Amino acid sequence: MSRETGNLPDISELAFGPEFLFGAATSAYQIEGCVDQSTYGRGCSIWDTYLKDRPHLDSGEVAIDHYRRMESDVALMKALGLQSYRFSVAWPRVLPKGFGAINTKGLDFYDRLVDKLLENDIIPNLTLYHWDLPQVLEDKGGWASRDTAYYFADYAAVVANRLGDRVPFWATLNEPEVIVAGYIGKSLAPGVGDYSLRMKVIHHLMLAHGFALQTLRDSLPKDAQQGIVANLVPIDPLTPKAETVAQNRWMRDYAVYLEAILKGAYPEVVEKEISKSGVEIAPGDMAIISGHIDFLGVNWYLRMVVNERDRVVDVPDVPRTLMGWEIRAEAFTRTLLAIHEEYRLPPVYITENGAALQDTIVGGEIEDKGRRKYFGDHLRAVSDAVKQGVDVRGYYAWSLFDNLEWSLGYQKTFGIVHVDRKTMERTPKLSAKWYASLIAQHRERL
Ligand code: IFM
């Protein structure tokens, strides 16, 4: 059981070996800006459309202007001592229509980013898809269409051919569950709001992952590591009577991806839904989907509680983030242990973990003591899982910068580095300074 304490852990308390990587993560749409096609050659993504259609929401047009500030941003990573940086490539920046003609400027940008990282001894960890589907592909059916999976594999080949010689970590998709949410709900792009599309979208995402694994395997050097990033939200029952409901919900919404990828089959709980959905599961699909992965990326934020009627219940009097998410580090340890036992996991990287919290500025310092404590408690939780046998090899703080929290805009600040919205000035918060000192201790032991 992990303890939630006021004390910050020392590196000697954490069960991480010398090879363990400490990093921070971002995603393209949340930070890059520079979306304009005539200047940057980038095509329109579903997030450009979604936010343009809803002018009351914050826009991603500028984001935190990382596209133009990349070099100084990498210098900041270096100053913090990050060992690795997880970023995503924007599909419409590389292939404005999603297929066909390459935008050389876009591919050059990621090429320069990778070179800059390596020059600064920062290991690049690349995600191919963090939600920014080219709009042209959405217009052809998006993830509800099987063709998108084939287009994705072609896109993976383009990126791998250019960056494959220098990037050791490749993830196909970030958080398939949230991509699905954009089709069944309306609060994320493309905002379709049709629950009956769920299994189609899931299957096409899983296929896209599987096809891309094959493409990457052919294009990348033998020692490149390939995987996928899943967000895991354990579902606890409010009462013993809600146990089956909670288990089914976990299986249906979160474990469904692990079952497909690591066991090669969809779970029983979605069988009826599959037959009603009209999705085509062709012979051989499940073998493609369950192709070997070298790592599983786990994004961790919260647990949920449900009642017997499968309604999410807010447990009172517990600490929560600005997202309303419960802070509960012990659930992180037990989730890692549970999936380790169930799925005989490949090596795990914690590819995102962090908290949106209100920051206080005291004498020019951004005193995010709450976030610092959050990281301390969650690193202990990961360490507890490692002590009990889970092979966790790295941890990425979400996020390196305050950035665009999708439809919730710039107010939900997750960054360890504050970004002034007017001047775009970057200021490391207390949590960043603490994280930097932890990494420095870790490096001293190398
Ligand atoms: O900001 C997101 C990120 O894009 C994906 N994982 C969860 C984060 C916080 O909501």
Tab-separated table of C-alpha atoms and ligand atoms in Angstrom:
chain	number	residue	atom	x	y	z
A	1	MET	CA	0.000	0.000	0.000
A	2	SER	CA	1.413	3.376	-0.835
A	3	ARG	CA	1.304	6.094	1.785
A	4	GLU	CA	0.029	9.567	1.045
A	5	THR	CA	2.231	11.817	3.084
A	6	GLY	CA	3.378	15.380	3.423
A	7	ASN	CA	6.992	14.298	2.991
A	8	LEU	CA	8.626	14.285	-0.375
A	9	PRO	CA	10.495	11.126	-1.282
A	10	ASP	CA	14.221	11.015	-1.574
A	11	ILE	CA	15.627	9.104	-4.538
A	12	SER	CA	17.019	6.444	-2.168
A	13	GLU	CA	13.467	5.554	-1.059
A	14	LEU	CA	12.255	4.933	-4.584
A	15	ALA	CA	12.823	1.470	-6.020
A	16	PHE	CA	14.012	2.705	-9.399
A	17	GLY	CA	17.175	1.252	-10.880
A	18	PRO	CA	19.838	3.238	-12.739
A	19	GLU	CA	18.175	2.637	-16.119
A	20	PHE	CA	14.894	4.208	-14.974
A	21	LEU	CA	14.031	7.288	-17.051
A	22	PHE	CA	12.574	10.477	-15.657
A	23	GLY	CA	10.918	12.738	-18.181
A	24	ALA	CA	8.002	14.989	-18.963
A	25	ALA	CA	5.320	14.825	-21.636
A	26	THR	CA	3.323	17.089	-23.936
A	27	SER	CA	1.222	16.668	-27.071
A	28	ALA	CA	1.347	18.513	-30.372
A	29	TYR	CA	-2.028	20.227	-30.436
A	30	GLN	CA	-1.793	21.303	-26.822
A	31	ILE	CA	1.455	23.206	-27.281
A	32	GLU	CA	2.486	23.851	-30.887
A	33	GLY	CA	0.231	26.593	-32.248
A	34	CYS	CA	1.160	27.717	-35.786
A	35	VAL	CA	-1.759	25.918	-37.352
A	36	ASP	CA	-2.124	28.142	-40.385
A	37	GLN	CA	-1.884	26.228	-43.658
A	38	SER	CA	-0.619	29.067	-45.860
A	39	THR	CA	2.318	29.849	-43.553
A	40	TYR	CA	3.181	26.466	-42.077
A	41	GLY	CA	1.752	24.034	-44.611
A	42	ARG	CA	-0.169	22.230	-41.886
A	43	GLY	CA	-3.583	20.811	-42.727
A	44	CYS	CA	-6.679	21.321	-40.620
A	45	SER	CA	-7.315	18.855	-37.786
A	46	ILE	CA	-10.561	17.838	-36.086
A	47	TRP	CA	-9.534	19.971	-33.124
A	48	ASP	CA	-9.168	23.107	-35.281
A	49	THR	CA	-12.657	22.507	-36.588
A	50	TYR	CA	-14.157	21.627	-33.221
A	51	LEU	CA	-12.803	24.745	-31.523
A	52	LYS	CA	-13.541	27.038	-34.469
A	53	ASP	CA	-17.149	25.879	-34.377
A	54	ARG	CA	-17.315	26.739	-30.688
A	55	PRO	CA	-15.871	30.270	-30.445
A	56	HIS	CA	-16.727	30.468	-26.732
A	57	LEU	CA	-13.935	27.926	-26.089
A	58	ASP	CA	-10.205	28.710	-26.007
A	59	SER	CA	-8.463	28.263	-29.321
A	60	GLY	CA	-5.418	26.145	-30.177
A	61	GLU	CA	-4.195	28.578	-32.831
A	62	VAL	CA	-1.372	29.858	-30.661
A	63	ALA	CA	-1.390	27.252	-27.866
A	64	ILE	CA	1.948	27.957	-26.173
A	65	ASP	CA	3.739	28.741	-29.429
A	66	HIS	CA	6.079	25.795	-29.043
A	67	TYR	CA	6.490	25.399	-32.822
A	68	ARG	CA	8.379	28.687	-32.910
A	69	ARG	CA	10.019	28.376	-29.482
A	70	MET	CA	11.161	24.769	-29.769
A	71	GLU	CA	14.862	25.487	-29.303
A	72	SER	CA	14.456	27.461	-26.102
A	73	ASP	CA	11.934	24.907	-24.843
A	74	VAL	CA	14.501	22.145	-25.301
A	75	ALA	CA	17.058	24.316	-23.496
A	76	LEU	CA	14.621	24.505	-20.591
A	77	MET	CA	14.234	20.706	-20.589
A	78	LYS	CA	17.998	20.473	-20.418
A	79	ALA	CA	18.131	22.944	-17.538
A	80	LEU	CA	15.627	20.789	-15.638
A	81	GLY	CA	17.789	17.754	-16.303
A	82	LEU	CA	15.026	15.745	-18.042
A	83	GLN	CA	16.346	12.421	-19.264
A	84	SER	CA	13.579	11.921	-21.785
A	85	TYR	CA	10.862	13.984	-23.459
A	86	ARG	CA	7.583	12.498	-24.670
A	87	PHE	CA	5.939	14.462	-27.488
A	88	SER	CA	3.486	13.718	-30.247
A	89	VAL	CA	3.691	14.300	-33.967
A	90	ALA	CA	0.736	16.136	-35.515
A	91	TRP	CA	-0.523	13.980	-38.370
A	92	PRO	CA	-1.951	16.998	-40.309
A	93	ARG	CA	1.353	18.837	-39.978
A	94	VAL	CA	3.132	15.982	-41.729
A	95	LEU	CA	0.374	14.946	-44.139
A	96	PRO	CA	-2.039	17.885	-44.446
A	97	LYS	CA	-4.745	15.713	-45.972
A	98	GLY	CA	-3.910	12.663	-43.896
A	99	PHE	CA	-2.409	10.886	-46.903
A	100	GLY	CA	-0.520	11.751	-50.076
A	101	ALA	CA	1.621	14.880	-50.238
A	102	ILE	CA	4.045	15.466	-47.389
A	103	ASN	CA	4.434	18.908	-45.819
A	104	THR	CA	8.223	19.059	-45.725
A	105	LYS	CA	8.224	21.991	-43.311
A	106	GLY	CA	6.253	19.900	-40.826
A	107	LEU	CA	8.486	16.853	-41.024
A	108	ASP	CA	11.551	19.114	-40.825
A	109	PHE	CA	10.229	20.568	-37.581
A	110	TYR	CA	10.145	17.147	-35.876
A	111	ASP	CA	13.512	16.313	-37.382
A	112	ARG	CA	15.011	19.433	-35.803
A	113	LEU	CA	13.261	18.714	-32.508
A	114	VAL	CA	14.721	15.207	-32.368
A	115	ASP	CA	18.206	16.483	-33.206
A	116	LYS	CA	17.970	19.197	-30.561
A	117	LEU	CA	16.876	16.690	-27.940
A	118	LEU	CA	19.719	14.347	-28.772
A	119	GLU	CA	22.261	17.195	-28.775
A	120	ASN	CA	21.093	17.858	-25.219
A	121	ASP	CA	21.187	14.196	-24.130
A	122	ILE	CA	17.412	13.965	-23.891
A	123	ILE	CA	15.899	10.728	-25.186
A	124	PRO	CA	13.000	11.332	-27.597
A	125	ASN	CA	9.821	9.351	-26.920
A	126	LEU	CA	7.400	9.813	-29.796
A	127	THR	CA	3.634	9.278	-29.998
A	128	LEU	CA	2.149	9.150	-33.483
A	129	TYR	CA	-1.411	10.056	-32.621
A	130	HIS	CA	-2.545	12.288	-29.780
A	131	TRP	CA	-6.050	13.069	-31.043
A	132	ASP	CA	-5.440	15.501	-33.921
A	133	LEU	CA	-6.944	13.619	-36.870
A	134	PRO	CA	-6.658	15.416	-40.227
A	135	GLN	CA	-10.087	16.905	-40.988
A	136	VAL	CA	-10.037	15.450	-44.513
A	137	LEU	CA	-10.028	11.966	-42.985
A	138	GLU	CA	-12.811	12.858	-40.578
A	139	ASP	CA	-14.849	13.962	-43.574
A	140	LYS	CA	-14.381	10.451	-44.970
A	141	GLY	CA	-15.764	8.878	-41.769
A	142	GLY	CA	-12.869	9.351	-39.344
A	143	TRP	CA	-12.251	6.513	-36.896
A	144	ALA	CA	-15.693	5.108	-37.651
A	145	SER	CA	-14.225	4.052	-41.004
A	146	ARG	CA	-11.826	1.114	-41.372
A	147	ASP	CA	-9.880	3.032	-44.042
A	148	THR	CA	-8.526	5.395	-41.392
A	149	ALA	CA	-6.554	2.485	-39.935
A	150	TYR	CA	-4.806	1.936	-43.284
A	151	TYR	CA	-4.095	5.654	-43.683
A	152	PHE	CA	-2.624	5.653	-40.183
A	153	ALA	CA	-0.164	2.895	-41.047
A	154	ASP	CA	0.974	4.855	-44.121
A	155	TYR	CA	1.447	7.948	-41.982
A	156	ALA	CA	3.454	5.893	-39.453
A	157	ALA	CA	5.769	4.803	-42.279
A	158	VAL	CA	6.379	8.410	-43.372
A	159	VAL	CA	7.372	9.465	-39.850
A	160	ALA	CA	9.420	6.326	-39.189
A	161	ASN	CA	11.350	6.703	-42.439
A	162	ARG	CA	12.418	10.200	-41.454
A	163	LEU	CA	12.979	9.870	-37.694
A	164	GLY	CA	13.433	6.150	-37.177
A	165	ASP	CA	17.213	6.291	-37.049
A	166	ARG	CA	17.145	8.575	-33.973
A	167	VAL	CA	14.003	7.915	-31.917
A	168	PRO	CA	14.155	4.870	-29.633
A	169	PHE	CA	10.529	4.922	-28.308
A	170	TRP	CA	7.460	4.815	-30.540
A	171	ALA	CA	3.874	4.771	-29.315
A	172	THR	CA	1.074	4.349	-31.819
A	173	LEU	CA	-1.946	5.917	-30.084
A	174	ASN	CA	-2.487	7.980	-26.978
A	175	GLU	CA	-5.484	6.968	-24.842
A	176	PRO	CA	-7.820	5.165	-27.259
A	177	GLU	CA	-10.622	5.476	-24.694
A	178	VAL	CA	-10.577	9.264	-25.029
A	179	ILE	CA	-10.476	9.087	-28.833
A	180	VAL	CA	-13.641	6.984	-28.618
A	181	ALA	CA	-15.173	9.615	-26.314
A	182	GLY	CA	-14.972	12.091	-29.220
A	183	TYR	CA	-17.365	9.891	-31.221
A	184	ILE	CA	-19.790	8.760	-28.529
A	185	GLY	CA	-19.888	12.118	-26.754
A	186	LYS	CA	-19.830	15.781	-27.672
A	187	SER	CA	-17.269	17.315	-25.370
A	188	LEU	CA	-14.190	16.271	-27.356
A	189	ALA	CA	-13.471	16.442	-31.098
A	190	PRO	CA	-14.996	15.496	-33.417
A	191	GLY	CA	-17.974	15.610	-31.031
A	192	VAL	CA	-20.223	13.222	-32.966
A	193	GLY	CA	-22.319	12.094	-29.992
A	194	ASP	CA	-23.389	8.685	-31.323
A	195	TYR	CA	-22.926	5.841	-28.854
A	196	SER	CA	-23.673	3.209	-31.477
A	197	LEU	CA	-20.320	3.987	-33.151
A	198	ARG	CA	-18.352	2.854	-30.115
A	199	MET	CA	-17.271	-0.639	-31.181
A	200	LYS	CA	-16.499	0.456	-34.735
A	201	VAL	CA	-14.230	3.213	-33.481
A	202	ILE	CA	-12.579	0.897	-30.949
A	203	HIS	CA	-11.890	-1.765	-33.548
A	204	HIS	CA	-10.513	0.657	-36.107
A	205	LEU	CA	-8.239	2.226	-33.519
A	206	MET	CA	-6.993	-1.181	-32.477
A	207	LEU	CA	-6.407	-2.093	-36.117
A	208	ALA	CA	-4.585	1.178	-36.725
A	209	HIS	CA	-2.341	0.303	-33.802
A	210	GLY	CA	-1.749	-3.210	-35.161
A	211	PHE	CA	-1.065	-2.115	-38.735
A	212	ALA	CA	1.280	0.615	-37.523
A	213	LEU	CA	3.203	-1.903	-35.398
A	214	GLN	CA	3.837	-3.940	-38.536
A	215	THR	CA	4.921	-0.888	-40.512
A	216	LEU	CA	7.164	0.327	-37.719
A	217	ARG	CA	8.716	-3.102	-37.301
A	218	ASP	CA	9.679	-3.001	-41.002
A	219	SER	CA	10.948	0.583	-40.968
A	220	LEU	CA	12.689	0.990	-37.602
A	221	PRO	CA	16.029	-0.305	-36.379
A	222	LYS	CA	15.772	-3.637	-34.526
A	223	ASP	CA	16.283	-2.114	-31.091
A	224	ALA	CA	13.542	0.544	-31.376
A	225	GLN	CA	10.812	0.052	-28.765
A	226	GLN	CA	7.183	0.069	-29.908
A	227	GLY	CA	4.053	0.284	-27.832
A	228	ILE	CA	0.775	2.033	-27.134
A	229	VAL	CA	-0.381	4.390	-24.395
A	230	ALA	CA	-3.550	3.587	-22.435
A	231	ASN	CA	-5.228	5.655	-19.744
A	232	LEU	CA	-6.372	3.444	-16.930
A	233	VAL	CA	-9.151	4.448	-14.574
A	234	PRO	CA	-9.995	1.709	-12.099
A	235	ILE	CA	-13.645	1.528	-11.157
A	236	ASP	CA	-14.383	0.867	-7.497
A	237	PRO	CA	-17.832	-0.234	-6.306
A	238	LEU	CA	-19.630	2.082	-3.877
A	239	THR	CA	-21.062	-0.928	-2.051
A	240	PRO	CA	-20.404	-4.689	-2.322
A	241	LYS	CA	-23.600	-4.958	-4.394
A	242	ALA	CA	-22.044	-2.739	-7.086
A	243	GLU	CA	-19.060	-5.023	-7.564
A	244	THR	CA	-20.138	-6.713	-10.806
A	245	VAL	CA	-21.265	-3.420	-12.268
A	246	ALA	CA	-17.870	-1.909	-11.450
A	247	GLN	CA	-15.964	-4.843	-12.931
A	248	ASN	CA	-18.023	-4.754	-16.116
A	249	ARG	CA	-17.507	-1.053	-16.525
A	250	TRP	CA	-13.744	-1.375	-16.115
A	251	MET	CA	-13.741	-4.159	-18.696
A	252	ARG	CA	-15.996	-2.320	-21.142
A	253	ASP	CA	-14.360	1.115	-20.966
A	254	TYR	CA	-10.694	0.532	-20.081
A	255	ALA	CA	-9.570	-3.096	-20.051
A	256	VAL	CA	-11.178	-3.697	-23.460
A	257	TYR	CA	-7.999	-2.306	-25.072
A	258	LEU	CA	-5.652	-4.389	-22.927
A	259	GLU	CA	-7.698	-7.509	-23.684
A	260	ALA	CA	-7.466	-6.900	-27.439
A	261	ILE	CA	-3.779	-5.996	-27.450
A	262	LEU	CA	-2.453	-8.386	-24.846
A	263	LYS	CA	-4.883	-11.311	-25.147
A	264	GLY	CA	-6.003	-10.988	-28.770
A	265	ALA	CA	-9.761	-10.982	-28.082
A	266	TYR	CA	-12.490	-8.568	-27.067
A	267	PRO	CA	-14.027	-9.372	-23.685
A	268	GLU	CA	-17.388	-11.070	-23.277
A	269	VAL	CA	-18.945	-7.928	-21.869
A	270	VAL	CA	-18.811	-6.221	-25.315
A	271	GLU	CA	-19.915	-9.228	-27.400
A	272	LYS	CA	-23.522	-8.084	-27.841
A	273	GLU	CA	-22.392	-4.572	-28.597
A	274	ILE	CA	-20.058	-5.885	-31.299
A	275	SER	CA	-22.799	-7.824	-33.040
A	276	LYS	CA	-25.207	-4.880	-32.924
A	277	SER	CA	-22.595	-2.383	-34.128
A	278	GLY	CA	-22.110	-3.793	-37.612
A	279	VAL	CA	-18.333	-3.572	-37.245
A	280	GLU	CA	-16.338	-5.822	-39.559
A	281	ILE	CA	-13.860	-7.968	-37.645
A	282	ALA	CA	-12.059	-9.667	-40.503
A	283	PRO	CA	-10.201	-12.970	-40.100
A	284	GLY	CA	-6.702	-12.122	-38.945
A	285	ASP	CA	-7.631	-8.740	-37.418
A	286	MET	CA	-7.174	-9.867	-33.831
A	287	ALA	CA	-3.760	-11.373	-34.596
A	288	ILE	CA	-2.687	-8.046	-36.100
A	289	ILE	CA	-4.024	-6.135	-33.099
A	290	SER	CA	-2.234	-8.386	-30.627
A	291	GLY	CA	1.145	-8.123	-32.362
A	292	HIS	CA	4.083	-7.971	-29.974
A	293	ILE	CA	4.594	-4.689	-28.115
A	294	ASP	CA	7.848	-3.819	-26.417
A	295	PHE	CA	6.235	-1.574	-23.838
A	296	LEU	CA	2.905	-0.459	-22.473
A	297	GLY	CA	2.511	3.235	-21.723
A	298	VAL	CA	0.215	3.898	-18.770
A	299	ASN	CA	-1.372	7.294	-18.187
A	300	TRP	CA	-2.705	7.666	-14.675
A	301	TYR	CA	-4.965	10.348	-13.243
A	302	LEU	CA	-7.857	9.027	-11.150
A	303	ARG	CA	-10.079	6.240	-9.985
A	304	MET	CA	-13.868	6.305	-10.215
A	305	VAL	CA	-16.594	4.932	-7.976
A	306	VAL	CA	-19.894	3.578	-9.293
A	307	ASN	CA	-23.135	2.583	-7.644
A	308	GLU	CA	-25.314	-0.423	-8.422
A	309	ARG	CA	-26.996	1.469	-11.255
A	310	ASP	CA	-23.662	2.106	-12.947
A	311	ARG	CA	-23.726	5.803	-12.066
A	312	VAL	CA	-20.480	7.535	-11.171
A	313	VAL	CA	-20.646	8.733	-7.576
A	314	ASP	CA	-18.499	11.517	-6.126
A	315	VAL	CA	-17.203	10.298	-2.806
A	316	PRO	CA	-17.394	13.291	-0.419
A	317	ASP	CA	-14.518	14.882	1.467
A	318	VAL	CA	-11.645	13.649	-0.657
A	319	PRO	CA	-8.974	15.835	-2.233
A	320	ARG	CA	-9.652	16.609	-5.890
A	321	THR	CA	-7.894	18.428	-8.710
A	322	LEU	CA	-9.336	21.307	-10.754
A	323	MET	CA	-10.690	18.607	-13.097
A	324	GLY	CA	-12.765	17.257	-10.202
A	325	TRP	CA	-10.626	14.114	-10.267
A	326	GLU	CA	-10.039	12.372	-6.992
A	327	ILE	CA	-6.417	12.292	-5.807
A	328	ARG	CA	-5.702	8.763	-4.630
A	329	ALA	CA	-2.186	7.457	-5.141
A	330	GLU	CA	-2.811	4.040	-3.546
A	331	ALA	CA	-5.240	3.188	-6.353
A	332	PHE	CA	-2.333	3.701	-8.773
A	333	THR	CA	-0.268	0.975	-7.074
A	334	ARG	CA	-3.111	-1.483	-6.965
A	335	THR	CA	-4.060	-0.875	-10.605
A	336	LEU	CA	-0.496	-1.513	-11.738
A	337	LEU	CA	-0.425	-4.707	-9.670
A	338	ALA	CA	-3.788	-5.865	-10.982
A	339	ILE	CA	-2.907	-5.431	-14.656
A	340	HIS	CA	0.526	-6.935	-14.083
A	341	GLU	CA	-1.153	-10.054	-12.715
A	342	GLU	CA	-3.874	-10.235	-15.351
A	343	TYR	CA	-1.925	-9.462	-18.523
A	344	ARG	CA	1.715	-10.534	-17.988
A	345	LEU	CA	2.719	-7.051	-19.019
A	346	PRO	CA	5.651	-6.023	-21.150
A	347	PRO	CA	7.850	-3.323	-19.586
A	348	VAL	CA	5.734	-0.375	-18.477
A	349	TYR	CA	6.410	3.346	-18.784
A	350	ILE	CA	4.229	5.783	-16.897
A	351	THR	CA	3.748	8.025	-19.900
A	352	GLU	CA	1.600	10.627	-18.110
A	353	ASN	CA	0.804	11.479	-14.522
A	354	GLY	CA	-0.014	14.857	-13.067
A	355	ALA	CA	-2.612	17.200	-11.659
A	356	ALA	CA	-4.422	20.376	-12.666
A	357	LEU	CA	-4.225	22.530	-9.567
A	358	GLN	CA	-4.549	26.203	-8.716
A	359	ASP	CA	-1.102	27.748	-8.549
A	360	THR	CA	-0.204	30.473	-6.089
A	361	ILE	CA	2.406	33.069	-6.843
A	362	VAL	CA	4.412	34.114	-3.794
A	363	GLY	CA	7.104	36.735	-4.319
A	364	GLY	CA	7.562	35.798	-7.970
A	365	GLU	CA	7.772	32.038	-7.166
A	366	ILE	CA	5.037	29.739	-8.353
A	367	GLU	CA	4.418	27.789	-5.217
A	368	ASP	CA	2.631	24.680	-6.408
A	369	LYS	CA	3.220	22.709	-3.243
A	370	GLY	CA	0.110	20.634	-3.939
A	371	ARG	CA	1.482	19.483	-7.285
A	372	ARG	CA	4.876	18.738	-5.763
A	373	LYS	CA	3.200	16.571	-3.122
A	374	TYR	CA	1.086	14.924	-5.825
A	375	PHE	CA	4.230	13.905	-7.722
A	376	GLY	CA	5.939	12.699	-4.543
A	377	ASP	CA	2.977	10.526	-3.559
A	378	HIS	CA	2.504	9.133	-7.047
A	379	LEU	CA	6.197	8.350	-7.517
A	380	ARG	CA	6.032	6.437	-4.226
A	381	ALA	CA	2.982	4.612	-5.544
A	382	VAL	CA	4.895	3.582	-8.675
A	383	SER	CA	7.864	2.561	-6.560
A	384	ASP	CA	5.567	0.400	-4.383
A	385	ALA	CA	4.380	-1.399	-7.527
A	386	VAL	CA	7.984	-1.919	-8.645
A	387	LYS	CA	8.824	-3.417	-5.236
A	388	GLN	CA	5.994	-5.884	-5.792
A	389	GLY	CA	7.233	-7.006	-9.187
A	390	VAL	CA	5.884	-4.609	-11.845
A	391	ASP	CA	8.573	-3.789	-14.396
A	392	VAL	CA	8.190	-0.001	-14.608
A	393	ARG	CA	11.057	1.608	-16.480
A	394	GLY	CA	10.207	5.273	-16.622
A	395	TYR	CA	7.958	8.105	-15.504
A	396	TYR	CA	6.829	11.185	-17.434
A	397	ALA	CA	5.264	14.108	-15.604
A	398	TRP	CA	2.165	15.542	-17.278
A	399	SER	CA	2.763	18.089	-18.280
A	400	LEU	CA	5.989	19.872	-18.941
A	401	PHE	CA	4.056	23.091	-19.633
A	402	ASP	CA	0.710	24.629	-18.781
A	403	ASN	CA	-1.118	24.110	-22.044
A	404	LEU	CA	-4.457	23.766	-23.827
A	405	GLU	CA	-6.534	21.279	-21.873
A	406	TRP	CA	-8.650	20.620	-24.992
A	407	SER	CA	-12.227	21.891	-24.668
A	408	LEU	CA	-11.490	23.034	-21.110
A	409	GLY	CA	-8.990	25.610	-22.303
A	410	TYR	CA	-5.964	27.126	-20.578
A	411	GLN	CA	-7.329	27.420	-17.045
A	412	LYS	CA	-6.783	23.779	-16.088
A	413	THR	CA	-3.090	24.090	-15.430
A	414	PHE	CA	-1.182	20.785	-15.329
A	415	GLY	CA	2.293	22.176	-16.067
A	416	ILE	CA	5.414	21.966	-13.970
A	417	VAL	CA	6.378	25.061	-15.981
A	418	HIS	CA	4.053	28.057	-15.915
A	419	VAL	CA	3.368	29.778	-19.234
A	420	ASP	CA	2.311	33.408	-19.175
A	421	ARG	CA	-0.605	33.632	-21.622
A	422	LYS	CA	0.296	37.172	-22.701
A	423	THR	CA	4.067	37.023	-23.018
A	424	MET	CA	4.457	33.227	-23.389
A	425	GLU	CA	7.268	33.478	-20.859
A	426	ARG	CA	8.082	30.110	-19.278
A	427	THR	CA	8.693	29.928	-15.508
A	428	PRO	CA	9.520	26.658	-13.758
A	429	LYS	CA	7.263	26.118	-10.753
A	430	LEU	CA	8.339	24.744	-7.378
A	431	SER	CA	7.316	21.257	-8.570
A	432	ALA	CA	9.691	21.538	-11.549
A	433	LYS	CA	12.541	22.555	-9.267
A	434	TRP	CA	11.857	19.636	-6.950
A	435	TYR	CA	11.550	17.212	-9.873
A	436	ALA	CA	14.836	18.546	-11.272
A	437	SER	CA	16.568	17.934	-7.949
A	438	LEU	CA	15.190	14.382	-7.783
A	439	ILE	CA	16.474	13.695	-11.296
A	440	ALA	CA	19.847	15.168	-10.363
A	441	GLN	CA	20.060	12.754	-7.396
A	442	HIS	CA	19.118	9.902	-9.737
A	443	ARG	CA	21.819	10.876	-12.222
A	444	GLU	CA	24.427	10.995	-9.474
A	445	ARG	CA	23.824	7.304	-8.884
A	446	LEU	CA	24.455	6.392	-12.547
B	1	IFM	O1	-4.195	16.818	-21.254
B	1	IFM	C1	-4.534	15.477	-21.291
B	1	IFM	C2	-3.672	14.738	-22.299
B	1	IFM	O2	-3.826	15.273	-23.574
B	1	IFM	C3	-4.047	13.282	-22.357
B	1	IFM	N1	-4.060	12.719	-21.035
B	1	IFM	C4	-4.781	13.394	-20.009
B	1	IFM	C5	-4.322	14.832	-19.939
B	1	IFM	C6	-5.091	15.565	-18.831
B	1	IFM	O3	-6.447	15.557	-19.073
